[in-house]
Coordinates of N, CA, C and O in Angstrom, one line a residue:
X1 N 98.9 178.5 185.1 CA 99.5 179.8 185.1 C 100.9 179.8 185.8 O 101.0 179.1 186.8
X2 N 101.8 180.5 185.3 CA 103.1 180.6 185.9 C 103.5 182.1 186.0 O 103.3 182.8 185.0
X3 N 103.9 182.5 187.1 CA 104.4 183.9 187.3 C 106.0 183.8 187.4 O 106.4 183.0 188.2
X4 N 106.7 184.7 186.7 CA 108.1 184.6 186.7 C 108.7 185.9 187.2 O 108.2 187.0 186.7
X5 N 109.7 185.9 188.1 CA 110.3 187.1 188.6 C 111.9 186.9 188.5 O 112.4 186.0 189.2
X6 N 112.5 187.8 187.7 CA 113.9 187.7 187.5 C 114.6 188.6 188.6 O 114.1 189.6 189.1
X7 N 115.9 188.2 188.9 CA 116.7 189.0 189.8 C 118.1 188.7 189.5 O 118.5 187.8 188.8
X8 N 119.0 189.6 190.0 CA 120.5 189.3 189.9 C 121.2 190.2 188.9 O 122.4 190.1 188.8
X9 N 120.4 191.0 188.2 CA 121.1 191.9 187.3 C 121.9 193.0 188.0 O 121.8 193.1 189.2
X10 N 122.6 193.7 187.2 CA 123.4 194.8 187.8 C 124.5 195.3 186.8 O 124.4 195.0 185.6
X11 N 125.4 196.1 187.4 CA 126.5 196.6 186.6 C 127.8 195.8 186.9 O 128.1 195.6 188.1
X12 N 128.5 195.4 185.9 CA 129.7 194.7 186.0 C 130.7 195.1 185.0 O 130.3 195.5 183.9
X13 N 132.0 195.0 185.3 CA 133.0 195.3 184.3 C 133.2 194.1 183.3 O 132.9 193.0 183.6
X14 N 133.6 194.5 182.1 CA 133.9 193.4 181.1 C 134.9 192.4 181.7 O 135.8 192.7 182.4
X15 N 134.5 191.1 181.4 CA 135.3 190.0 181.9 C 134.7 189.5 183.2 O 135.2 188.4 183.7
X16 N 133.8 190.2 183.8 CA 133.2 189.8 185.1 C 132.1 188.8 184.9 O 131.8 188.3 183.8
X17 N 131.5 188.5 186.0 CA 130.4 187.5 186.0 C 129.2 188.0 186.8 O 129.3 188.8 187.7
X18 N 128.0 187.5 186.4 CA 126.8 187.7 187.1 C 126.0 186.4 187.1 O 126.1 185.6 186.1
X19 N 125.1 186.2 188.1 CA 124.2 185.1 188.1 C 122.8 185.6 188.2 O 122.4 186.2 189.2
X20 N 122.0 185.3 187.2 CA 120.6 185.7 187.2 C 119.8 184.6 187.7 O 120.1 183.4 187.5
X21 N 118.7 184.9 188.4 CA 117.8 183.9 188.9 C 116.4 184.3 188.4 O 116.1 185.5 188.1
X22 N 115.6 183.3 188.2 CA 114.2 183.5 187.8 C 113.3 182.6 188.6 O 113.4 181.4 188.4
X23 N 112.6 183.2 189.5 CA 111.8 182.4 190.5 C 110.3 182.3 189.9 O 109.8 183.3 189.5
X24 N 109.8 181.1 190.0 CA 108.4 180.9 189.5 C 107.5 180.6 190.6 O 107.8 180.0 191.6
X25 N 106.3 181.1 190.4 CA 105.2 180.7 191.3 C 104.1 180.0 190.4 O 104.1 180.2 189.2
X26 N 103.3 179.2 191.0 CA 102.3 178.5 190.3 C 102.7 177.0 190.3 O 103.7 176.6 190.8
X27 N 101.8 176.2 189.7 CA 102.0 174.8 189.8 C 102.7 174.2 188.6 O 102.8 174.8 187.6
X28 N 103.3 173.0 188.8 CA 103.8 172.2 187.8 C 105.0 172.9 187.1 O 105.2 172.7 185.9
X29 N 105.9 173.5 187.8 CA 107.0 174.2 187.2 C 107.9 173.2 186.4 O 108.4 173.5 185.4
X30 N 108.0 172.0 186.9 CA 108.9 171.0 186.3 C 108.5 170.6 184.9 O 109.3 170.1 184.2
X31 N 107.3 170.9 184.5 CA 106.8 170.4 183.2 C 107.1 171.5 182.1 O 106.9 171.3 180.9
X32 N 107.6 172.6 182.5 CA 107.8 173.7 181.6 C 109.2 173.7 181.0 O 110.2 173.5 181.8
X33 N 109.3 174.0 179.8 CA 110.6 174.4 179.2 C 110.9 175.9 179.5 O 109.9 176.7 179.4
X34 N 112.1 176.2 179.7 CA 112.4 177.5 180.2 C 113.5 178.2 179.3 O 114.4 177.5 178.8
X35 N 113.3 179.5 179.1 CA 114.3 180.2 178.2 C 114.7 181.5 178.8 O 114.0 182.1 179.6
X36 N 115.9 182.0 178.4 CA 116.3 183.3 178.7 C 116.4 184.0 177.3 O 117.0 183.5 176.4
X37 N 115.9 185.2 177.3 CA 116.0 186.1 176.2 C 116.6 187.5 176.7 O 116.6 187.7 177.9
X38 N 117.1 188.3 175.7 CA 117.6 189.6 176.1 C 117.2 190.6 175.0 O 117.0 190.3 173.9
X39 N 117.1 191.9 175.5 CA 116.8 192.9 174.5 C 117.6 194.2 174.9 O 117.5 194.7 176.0
X40 N 118.4 194.5 173.9 CA 119.3 195.7 174.1 C 118.5 196.9 173.5 O 117.6 196.8 172.7
X41 N 118.8 198.1 174.0 CA 118.1 199.3 173.5 C 118.2 199.4 171.9 O 119.2 199.3 171.3
X42 N 117.0 199.6 171.3 CA 116.9 199.8 169.9 C 117.1 198.5 169.1 O 117.1 198.5 167.9
X43 N 117.1 197.4 169.8 CA 117.2 196.1 169.1 C 116.0 195.2 169.5 O 115.3 195.4 170.5
X44 N 115.9 194.2 168.6 CA 114.8 193.2 168.9 C 115.2 192.2 170.0 O 116.4 192.0 170.3
X45 N 114.2 191.7 170.6 CA 114.5 190.7 171.7 C 115.2 189.4 171.0 O 114.7 189.0 170.0
X46 N 116.2 188.9 171.6 CA 117.0 187.8 171.0 C 117.1 186.7 172.0 O 117.2 186.9 173.2
X47 N 117.1 185.5 171.5 CA 117.3 184.3 172.2 C 118.7 184.1 172.8 O 119.6 184.5 172.2
X48 N 118.7 183.7 174.1 CA 120.0 183.5 174.7 C 120.2 182.0 174.9 O 121.2 181.4 174.5
X49 N 119.3 181.3 175.6 CA 119.5 179.9 176.0 C 118.1 179.3 176.4 O 117.3 180.1 176.9
X50 N 118.0 178.0 176.2 CA 116.8 177.3 176.7 C 117.2 176.0 177.4 O 118.2 175.4 177.0
X51 N 116.3 175.6 178.3 CA 116.5 174.3 178.9 C 115.2 173.6 179.0 O 114.2 174.1 179.4
X52 N 115.2 172.3 178.5 CA 114.0 171.6 178.5 C 113.6 170.9 179.8 O 114.5 170.6 180.6
X53 N 112.3 170.6 180.0 CA 111.9 170.0 181.2 C 112.3 168.5 181.2 O 112.6 167.9 182.2
X54 N 112.4 167.9 180.0 CA 112.8 166.5 179.9 C 114.2 166.4 179.5 O 114.7 167.2 178.7
X55 N 114.9 165.5 180.0 CA 116.3 165.3 179.7 C 117.2 166.5 180.1 O 118.4 166.4 180.0
X56 N 116.6 167.6 180.4 CA 117.4 168.8 180.8 C 118.3 169.2 179.7 O 119.3 169.8 179.9
X57 N 118.0 168.9 178.4 CA 118.9 169.3 177.3 C 118.8 170.8 177.2 O 117.8 171.5 177.5
X58 N 119.8 171.4 176.6 CA 119.9 172.9 176.5 C 120.3 173.3 175.1 O 120.9 172.5 174.3
X59 N 119.9 174.5 174.8 CA 120.3 175.1 173.5 C 120.8 176.5 173.8 O 120.2 177.3 174.6
X60 N 122.0 176.9 173.2 CA 122.6 178.2 173.5 C 122.7 178.9 172.2 O 123.0 178.3 171.1
X61 N 122.5 180.2 172.2 CA 122.9 181.1 171.1 C 124.4 181.1 171.0 O 125.1 181.0 171.9
X62 N 124.9 181.1 169.7 CA 126.3 181.1 169.5 C 127.0 182.2 170.2 O 128.2 182.0 170.6
X63 N 126.4 183.3 170.4 CA 127.0 184.5 171.0 C 127.4 184.3 172.5 O 128.2 185.0 173.0
X64 N 126.7 183.3 173.1 CA 127.0 183.1 174.5 C 127.5 181.7 174.8 O 127.9 181.4 176.0
X65 N 127.6 180.9 173.8 CA 128.1 179.5 174.0 C 129.5 179.5 174.6 O 130.4 180.2 174.1
X66 N 129.7 178.7 175.6 CA 131.0 178.7 176.3 C 131.2 179.7 177.4 O 132.2 179.6 178.2
X67 N 130.3 180.7 177.5 CA 130.4 181.7 178.5 C 129.2 181.6 179.5 O 129.4 182.0 180.7
X68 N 128.0 181.3 179.0 CA 126.8 181.3 179.8 C 126.4 179.8 180.1 O 126.6 179.0 179.3
X69 N 125.8 179.6 181.3 CA 125.4 178.3 181.7 C 124.0 178.4 182.3 O 123.8 179.2 183.2
X70 N 123.0 177.7 181.7 CA 121.7 177.6 182.3 C 121.5 176.4 183.1 O 122.1 175.3 182.8
X71 N 120.8 176.5 184.2 CA 120.5 175.4 185.1 C 119.1 175.7 185.7 O 118.6 176.8 185.7
X72 N 118.5 174.6 186.2 CA 117.2 174.7 186.9 C 117.2 173.9 188.1 O 117.8 172.8 188.2
X73 N 116.4 174.3 189.1 CA 116.2 173.6 190.3 C 114.6 173.5 190.4 O 114.0 174.5 190.9
X74 N 114.1 172.4 190.1 CA 112.7 172.2 190.1 C 112.1 172.3 191.5 O 110.9 172.7 191.6
X75 N 112.8 171.8 192.4 CA 112.3 171.8 193.8 C 112.1 173.3 194.3 O 111.2 173.6 195.0
X76 N 113.0 174.1 193.9 CA 112.9 175.6 194.2 C 112.2 176.4 193.2 O 112.1 177.6 193.4
X77 N 111.7 175.7 192.1 CA 111.0 176.5 191.1 C 111.8 177.6 190.6 O 111.3 178.8 190.4
X78 N 113.1 177.4 190.3 CA 114.0 178.5 189.9 C 114.8 178.1 188.7 O 115.3 176.9 188.7
X79 N 115.1 179.0 187.8 CA 116.0 178.7 186.7 C 117.1 179.8 186.9 O 116.8 180.9 187.2
X80 N 118.3 179.4 186.6 CA 119.5 180.3 186.8 C 120.2 180.5 185.5 O 120.2 179.6 184.6
X81 N 120.9 181.6 185.4 CA 121.7 181.9 184.2 C 123.0 182.4 184.8 O 123.1 183.6 185.2
X82 N 124.1 181.6 184.7 CA 125.4 182.0 185.1 C 126.1 182.6 183.9 O 126.2 181.9 182.9
X83 N 126.5 183.8 184.0 CA 127.1 184.6 182.9 C 128.5 184.9 183.2 O 128.8 185.6 184.2
X84 N 129.4 184.4 182.5 CA 130.9 184.6 182.7 C 131.5 185.3 181.5 O 130.9 185.3 180.4
X85 N 132.7 185.8 181.7 CA 133.4 186.5 180.7 C 132.5 187.5 180.0 O 132.4 187.5 178.7
X86 N 131.8 188.3 180.7 CA 130.8 189.2 180.1 C 131.5 190.3 179.3 O 132.6 190.7 179.5
X87 N 130.8 190.7 178.2 CA 131.3 191.6 177.3 C 130.3 192.8 177.2 O 129.1 192.6 177.5
X88 N 130.7 194.0 176.8 CA 129.8 195.1 176.7 C 128.6 194.8 175.8 O 127.5 195.3 176.1
X89 N 128.8 194.0 174.8 CA 127.6 193.6 173.9 C 126.6 192.7 174.6 O 125.6 192.4 174.0
X90 N 126.9 192.3 175.8 CA 125.9 191.5 176.6 C 124.9 192.4 177.3 O 124.0 191.9 177.9
X91 N 125.2 193.7 177.3 CA 124.3 194.7 177.9 C 122.9 194.6 177.4 O 122.7 194.7 176.2
X92 N 121.9 194.4 178.2 CA 120.6 194.2 177.8 C 119.7 194.0 179.0 O 120.2 193.8 180.1
X93 N 118.4 194.1 178.8 CA 117.4 193.6 179.8 C 117.2 192.1 179.5 O 117.0 191.7 178.3
X94 N 117.4 191.3 180.5 CA 117.3 189.9 180.4 C 115.9 189.4 180.9 O 115.5 189.8 182.0
X95 N 115.3 188.6 180.1 CA 114.0 188.0 180.5 C 114.0 186.5 180.5 O 114.6 185.9 179.7
X96 N 113.3 186.0 181.5 CA 113.1 184.5 181.5 C 111.6 184.3 181.0 O 110.8 185.1 181.1
X97 N 111.4 183.1 180.5 CA 110.2 182.7 179.9 C 109.9 181.3 180.0 O 110.8 180.5 180.2
X98 N 108.6 180.9 180.0 CA 108.2 179.5 180.1 C 107.2 179.1 179.1 O 106.4 179.9 178.7
X99 N 107.3 177.8 178.7 CA 106.4 177.3 177.7 C 106.2 175.8 177.9 O 107.2 175.1 178.4
X100 N 105.1 175.2 177.5 CA 104.9 173.8 177.5 C 105.3 173.2 176.2 O 105.5 172.0 176.0
X101 N 105.5 174.1 175.2 CA 105.8 173.6 173.8 C 107.3 173.1 173.8 O 108.1 173.7 174.4
X102 N 107.5 172.1 173.0 CA 108.8 171.5 173.0 C 109.7 171.8 171.8 O 110.8 171.5 171.7
X103 N 109.1 172.5 170.9 CA 109.8 172.9 169.7 C 109.8 174.5 169.5 O 109.0 175.1 170.1
X104 N 110.7 174.9 168.7 CA 110.8 176.4 168.5 C 111.2 177.2 169.8 O 110.8 178.3 169.9
X105 N 112.1 176.6 170.6 CA 112.4 177.2 171.9 C 113.3 178.4 171.6 O 113.6 179.2 172.6
X106 N 113.8 178.6 170.4 CA 114.7 179.8 170.2 C 113.9 181.0 169.7 O 114.5 182.0 169.4
X107 N 112.6 180.9 169.7 CA 111.7 182.0 169.2 C 110.8 182.5 170.3 O 110.1 181.7 170.9
X108 N 110.8 183.8 170.5 CA 110.0 184.3 171.6 C 108.5 184.0 171.5 O 107.8 183.8 172.6
X109 N 107.9 184.0 170.3 CA 106.4 183.7 170.3 C 106.1 182.3 170.8 O 104.9 182.0 171.1
X110 N 107.1 181.4 171.0 CA 106.8 180.1 171.5 C 106.4 180.1 173.0 O 105.7 179.2 173.5
X111 N 106.8 181.1 173.7 CA 106.7 181.2 175.1 C 105.4 181.9 175.6 O 105.0 182.9 175.0
X112 N 104.8 181.3 176.6 CA 103.5 181.8 177.1 C 103.6 182.7 178.2 O 102.7 183.5 178.5
X113 N 104.7 182.6 179.0 CA 104.8 183.3 180.3 C 106.2 184.0 180.3 O 107.2 183.4 179.9
X114 N 106.2 185.3 180.7 CA 107.4 186.1 180.7 C 107.5 186.8 182.1 O 106.5 187.2 182.7
X115 N 108.8 187.0 182.5 CA 109.1 187.8 183.6 C 109.1 189.3 183.2 O 109.0 189.6 182.0
X116 N 109.4 190.2 184.2 CA 109.4 191.6 183.9 C 110.8 192.1 183.4 O 110.9 193.2 182.9
X117 N 111.8 191.2 183.6 CA 113.1 191.5 183.1 C 114.0 192.1 184.2 O 113.6 192.7 185.1
X118 N 115.3 191.9 184.0 CA 116.3 192.5 184.9 C 117.5 193.0 184.0 O 117.9 192.4 183.0
X119 N 117.9 194.2 184.4 CA 118.9 194.9 183.6 C 120.3 194.4 183.9 O 120.7 194.3 185.1
X120 N 121.1 194.1 182.8 CA 122.5 193.8 182.9 C 123.3 194.8 182.1 O 123.0 195.0 180.9
X121 N 124.2 195.4 182.8 CA 125.0 196.4 182.1 C 126.5 196.0 182.3 O 127.0 195.8 183.4
X122 N 127.2 195.9 181.2 CA 128.6 195.5 181.2 C 129.4 196.7 180.7 O 129.3 197.1 179.6
X123 N 130.3 197.2 181.6 CA 131.1 198.4 181.2 C 132.4 197.9 180.6 O 133.0 196.9 181.0
X124 N 133.0 198.7 179.7 CA 134.2 198.4 179.0 C 135.4 198.9 179.8 O 135.3 199.7 180.7

């Protein structure tokens, strides 16, 4: 079992930056692949980025590539999402998620554990 708690959301102007954190409790954090998803009002939840437990390889959605950076600190059981050059279309509730599965990391059904989400609002 893994419990996930996101933090770091808020209101920021376009072009600004935010750093989201997702702290995990439970055992064996290092063996989980981790992802960030987001959901804007009236839209489906969409994939943002994932980081694998092995090799630390990452996958980014095209919409955030070059602007967002995912990282993880296994000792602190935390995954981070550094968001730069934010745009109004980045406004959403951001969720972190965890899975032992190594494939399909861009799809929300792959993930077994989810946080409660943190709101990010980017003003124009």
